[in-house]
Amino acid sequence: MARRYDPERRQRIIDAAIRVTGRKGIAGLSHRTVAAEADVPLGSTTYHFATLDELLVAALRQANEGFAEVMAAHPALRDPHADLAAELARVLGEWLGGDRTGVELEYELYLAALRRPALRPVAAEWADGVAELLAHRTDPLTARALVALVDGICLQVLLTDTPYDEEYARQALARLLGT
């Protein structure tokens, strides 16, 4: 039997891994659950991703794109005349506002790096990418501190299930920036 050409299969597997993780958490992720979700043979998942860590790396990399897209959609973050604290607080509000499923998924994958060393470089890519974007408006050390503060604010909102307080975030960011 001829092998079916399916150039989108790898991407469908990654998308399925993200959906499974979103519903069941990382503990519910297996090649079998992803294959069923993607409607592909089990062998396809192991062909494209020999280990679950390889699949999680691909899923985290794709999930990281969500926040990067939110940041990139706000040119005021790069505008030297804009209030960086206010703009960053507004961006966080957009990201954390509404349905938090995607944000929770991104953080679940991000925090999985604590126990899965293969994910650490991808988690670092996210932090480095955001810091690089912010370093255009401040120095590299302050940019890294802003990333840490943003992470902390996001984790507090997600873990305590409290509404995002944009004014609190703006004030905290402004203090860090010395403005």
Tab-separated table of C-alpha atoms in Angstrom, residues 53-177:
chain	number	residue	atom	x	y	z
A	53	ASP	CA	9.491	15.705	25.627
A	54	GLU	CA	10.057	16.365	21.903
A	55	LEU	CA	6.308	16.782	21.486
A	56	LEU	CA	6.094	19.068	24.521
A	57	VAL	CA	8.953	21.202	23.174
A	58	ALA	CA	7.044	21.683	19.915
A	59	ALA	CA	3.816	22.447	21.798
A	60	LEU	CA	5.515	24.941	24.129
A	61	ARG	CA	7.226	26.652	21.227
A	62	GLN	CA	3.874	27.066	19.482
A	63	ALA	CA	2.130	28.187	22.683
A	64	ASN	CA	4.832	30.791	23.260
A	65	GLU	CA	3.879	32.358	19.954
A	66	GLY	CA	0.575	33.482	21.508
A	67	PHE	CA	2.147	35.991	23.871
A	68	ALA	CA	4.732	37.018	21.301
A	69	GLU	CA	1.899	37.830	18.884
A	70	VAL	CA	0.104	39.871	21.543
A	71	MET	CA	3.307	41.804	22.244
A	72	ALA	CA	4.095	42.317	18.559
A	73	ALA	CA	0.586	43.632	17.920
A	74	HIS	CA	1.322	46.616	20.185
A	75	PRO	CA	3.760	48.961	18.470
A	76	ALA	CA	3.438	51.366	21.433
A	77	LEU	CA	5.712	48.987	23.364
A	78	ARG	CA	8.483	50.060	20.987
A	79	ASP	CA	7.478	53.733	20.875
A	80	PRO	CA	10.032	55.710	22.933
A	81	HIS	CA	7.395	58.357	23.710
A	82	ALA	CA	4.744	55.950	25.030
A	83	ASP	CA	4.336	55.160	28.733
A	84	LEU	CA	5.958	51.714	28.840
A	85	ALA	CA	4.420	50.740	32.185
A	86	ALA	CA	0.911	51.666	31.038
A	87	GLU	CA	1.307	49.958	27.664
A	88	LEU	CA	2.720	46.774	29.171
A	89	ALA	CA	-0.070	46.709	31.782
A	90	ARG	CA	-2.617	47.126	28.980
A	91	VAL	CA	-1.069	44.280	26.975
A	92	LEU	CA	-1.194	42.012	30.040
A	93	GLY	CA	-4.838	42.954	30.500
A	94	GLU	CA	-5.631	41.905	26.950
A	95	TRP	CA	-3.719	38.661	27.355
A	96	LEU	CA	-5.251	37.763	30.720
A	97	GLY	CA	-8.700	39.133	29.919
A	98	GLY	CA	-11.554	36.939	28.824
A	99	ASP	CA	-10.996	33.227	28.340
A	100	ARG	CA	-7.848	32.210	30.184
A	101	THR	CA	-7.633	28.704	28.756
A	102	GLY	CA	-4.844	29.607	26.342
A	103	VAL	CA	-2.889	31.537	28.961
A	104	GLU	CA	-3.255	28.712	31.479
A	105	LEU	CA	-2.061	26.241	28.872
A	106	GLU	CA	0.968	28.395	28.049
A	107	TYR	CA	1.892	28.602	31.716
A	108	GLU	CA	1.322	24.891	32.304
A	109	LEU	CA	3.734	24.098	29.508
A	110	TYR	CA	6.124	26.833	30.664
A	111	LEU	CA	6.152	25.529	34.248
A	112	ALA	CA	6.586	21.941	33.073
A	113	ALA	CA	10.196	22.951	32.448
A	114	LEU	CA	10.717	22.646	36.211
A	115	ARG	CA	10.531	18.851	35.909
A	116	ARG	CA	11.393	18.384	32.248
A	117	PRO	CA	14.848	19.774	31.430
A	118	ALA	CA	14.204	19.411	27.686
A	119	LEU	CA	11.659	22.249	27.971
A	120	ARG	CA	13.999	24.679	29.713
A	121	PRO	CA	15.627	26.098	26.579
A	122	VAL	CA	12.193	26.822	25.096
A	123	ALA	CA	11.021	28.490	28.308
A	124	ALA	CA	14.202	30.557	28.240
A	125	GLU	CA	13.531	31.509	24.599
A	126	TRP	CA	10.215	33.029	25.699
A	127	ALA	CA	11.797	35.053	28.492
A	128	ASP	CA	14.702	36.113	26.284
A	129	GLY	CA	12.389	37.130	23.451
A	130	VAL	CA	10.213	39.315	25.673
A	131	ALA	CA	13.292	40.822	27.352
A	132	GLU	CA	14.805	41.585	23.941
A	133	LEU	CA	11.638	43.380	22.887
A	134	LEU	CA	11.576	45.412	26.107
A	135	ALA	CA	15.320	46.148	25.999
A	136	HIS	CA	14.650	48.499	23.096
A	137	ARG	CA	12.930	50.748	25.628
A	138	THR	CA	15.206	50.205	28.619
A	139	ASP	CA	18.472	48.519	29.506
A	140	PRO	CA	18.842	44.691	29.348
A	141	LEU	CA	18.881	44.231	33.152
A	142	THR	CA	15.681	46.223	33.622
A	143	ALA	CA	14.108	44.364	30.708
A	144	ARG	CA	14.812	41.024	32.446
A	145	ALA	CA	13.367	42.409	35.682
A	146	LEU	CA	10.238	43.463	33.791
A	147	VAL	CA	9.876	39.927	32.445
A	148	ALA	CA	10.173	38.550	35.984
A	149	LEU	CA	7.536	40.977	37.245
A	150	VAL	CA	5.198	40.169	34.343
A	151	ASP	CA	5.645	36.456	35.093
A	152	GLY	CA	4.877	37.038	38.752
A	153	ILE	CA	1.765	39.073	38.038
A	154	CYS	CA	0.501	36.478	35.569
A	155	LEU	CA	1.117	33.600	37.959
A	156	GLN	CA	-0.655	35.402	40.809
A	157	VAL	CA	-3.683	36.095	38.641
A	158	LEU	CA	-3.820	32.534	37.309
A	159	LEU	CA	-3.128	30.726	40.586
A	160	THR	CA	-5.424	32.812	42.781
A	161	ASP	CA	-8.181	33.064	40.160
A	162	THR	CA	-8.446	36.782	40.833
A	163	PRO	CA	-9.300	39.394	38.237
A	164	TYR	CA	-6.388	41.159	36.618
A	165	ASP	CA	-5.836	44.621	38.122
A	166	GLU	CA	-4.366	46.778	35.373
A	167	GLU	CA	-3.763	49.767	37.648
A	168	TYR	CA	-1.840	47.632	40.156
A	169	ALA	CA	0.267	46.193	37.312
A	170	ARG	CA	0.901	49.668	35.879
A	171	GLN	CA	2.039	50.978	39.254
A	172	ALA	CA	4.317	47.981	39.897
A	173	LEU	CA	5.841	48.238	36.431
A	174	ALA	CA	6.296	52.005	36.791
A	175	ARG	CA	8.121	51.524	40.109
A	176	LEU	CA	10.451	49.043	38.510
A	177	LEU	CA	11.061	51.470	35.655
